Amino acid sequence: MKDLMGLMGKAKEMQAKFEAMQQEIAELEASGQSGGGLVNVTLSGKGEMKQLKIDPSLFKEDDVEILEDLILAAHNDAKAKAEALMQEKTKELTAGLPIPPGFKLPF
């Protein structure tokens, strides 16, 4: 019975740590760029676009498709960086837990 109570206590402690980590991840920001810095995108830890900066030299009618591609590339760069930060935070929290490799947590 002691083991069960200890396990329940650890589960509640872990839940509190996961909630704190989710809040921390939500507050993270990751910036990505493309076109040698001509387009910059900043995303929150939840993947919401927080900021978009476009160099004025890209505002030419003939370059609309290029600009669209650069925005997508910058967004994808920022998203990859945000995901890497989230994985790092998750690894820190789950260190020592018997979680199978590749197992995704519910967030």
Coordinates of C-alpha atoms in Angstrom, one line a residue:
M1 CA 0.0 0.0 0.0
K2 CA 2.9 2.3 0.7
D3 CA 4.1 1.8 -2.8
L4 CA 0.8 2.8 -4.2
M5 CA 0.6 6.0 -2.1
G6 CA 4.2 6.9 -3.1
L7 CA 3.3 6.3 -6.8
M8 CA 0.2 8.5 -6.5
G9 CA 2.3 11.3 -4.8
K10 CA 4.9 11.1 -7.6
A11 CA 2.1 11.2 -10.3
K12 CA 0.7 14.4 -8.8
E13 CA 4.2 15.9 -8.5
M14 CA 4.9 15.0 -12.2
Q15 CA 1.5 16.5 -13.2
A16 CA 2.4 19.7 -11.6
K17 CA 5.8 19.7 -13.3
F18 CA 4.2 19.1 -16.7
E19 CA 1.7 21.9 -16.2
A20 CA 4.6 24.3 -15.2
M21 CA 6.6 23.1 -18.3
Q22 CA 3.6 23.6 -20.6
Q23 CA 3.3 27.2 -19.3
E24 CA 7.0 27.7 -19.8
I25 CA 6.8 26.3 -23.4
A26 CA 3.9 28.6 -24.2
E27 CA 6.0 31.6 -23.2
L28 CA 9.0 30.5 -25.3
E29 CA 9.7 32.4 -28.6
A30 CA 11.7 31.2 -31.5
S31 CA 12.7 33.3 -34.5
G32 CA 13.4 32.0 -38.0
Q33 CA 14.7 33.8 -41.1
S34 CA 15.1 33.3 -44.8
G35 CA 16.6 35.1 -47.7
G36 CA 19.7 36.0 -45.7
G37 CA 17.7 37.8 -43.1
L38 CA 15.3 39.6 -45.5
V39 CA 12.3 37.9 -43.9
N40 CA 12.1 37.2 -40.1
V41 CA 9.3 35.3 -38.3
T42 CA 8.9 34.9 -34.5
L43 CA 6.6 32.2 -33.2
S44 CA 5.4 31.4 -29.7
G45 CA 5.9 28.0 -28.1
K46 CA 2.4 27.2 -29.2
G47 CA 3.2 27.9 -32.8
E48 CA 1.4 31.2 -33.0
M49 CA 3.1 33.8 -35.2
K50 CA 4.0 36.7 -33.0
Q51 CA 6.0 38.9 -35.4
L52 CA 6.7 39.2 -39.1
K53 CA 9.4 41.5 -40.4
I54 CA 10.0 42.0 -44.2
D55 CA 12.8 44.0 -45.6
P56 CA 11.3 46.8 -47.8
S57 CA 13.6 45.9 -50.7
L58 CA 11.3 42.9 -51.3
F59 CA 8.2 45.0 -52.1
K60 CA 8.2 44.8 -55.8
E61 CA 5.3 43.6 -57.9
D62 CA 7.5 41.1 -59.8
D63 CA 8.8 39.5 -56.6
V64 CA 5.5 38.5 -54.9
E65 CA 6.1 34.8 -55.3
I66 CA 9.6 35.1 -54.0
L67 CA 8.3 37.0 -51.0
E68 CA 5.6 34.3 -50.3
D69 CA 8.3 31.6 -50.5
L70 CA 10.6 33.5 -48.1
I71 CA 7.8 34.0 -45.6
L72 CA 7.0 30.2 -45.6
A73 CA 10.7 29.4 -45.3
A74 CA 11.1 31.7 -42.3
H75 CA 8.0 30.4 -40.6
N76 CA 9.2 26.8 -41.1
D77 CA 12.6 27.7 -39.7
A78 CA 11.1 29.3 -36.6
K79 CA 8.7 26.3 -36.1
A80 CA 11.6 23.9 -36.3
K81 CA 13.5 25.9 -33.7
A82 CA 10.4 26.1 -31.4
E83 CA 10.0 22.3 -31.7
A84 CA 13.6 21.8 -30.8
L85 CA 13.2 24.0 -27.7
M86 CA 10.1 22.1 -26.6
Q87 CA 11.9 18.7 -27.0
E88 CA 14.8 20.0 -25.0
K89 CA 12.5 21.2 -22.2
T90 CA 10.6 17.8 -22.3
K91 CA 13.9 15.9 -22.1
E92 CA 14.9 17.9 -19.0
L93 CA 11.6 17.1 -17.2
T94 CA 11.4 13.4 -18.2
A95 CA 15.1 12.6 -17.5
G96 CA 15.2 9.3 -15.6
L97 CA 11.6 8.3 -16.4
P98 CA 11.1 4.9 -18.1
I99 CA 9.6 6.4 -21.2
P100 CA 10.2 4.5 -24.5
P101 CA 12.2 6.4 -27.2
G102 CA 9.9 8.3 -29.6
F103 CA 7.0 8.4 -27.2
K104 CA 5.1 11.7 -27.6
L105 CA 3.6 13.3 -24.5
P106 CA 0.1 14.8 -24.8
F107 CA 1.2 18.4 -25.7

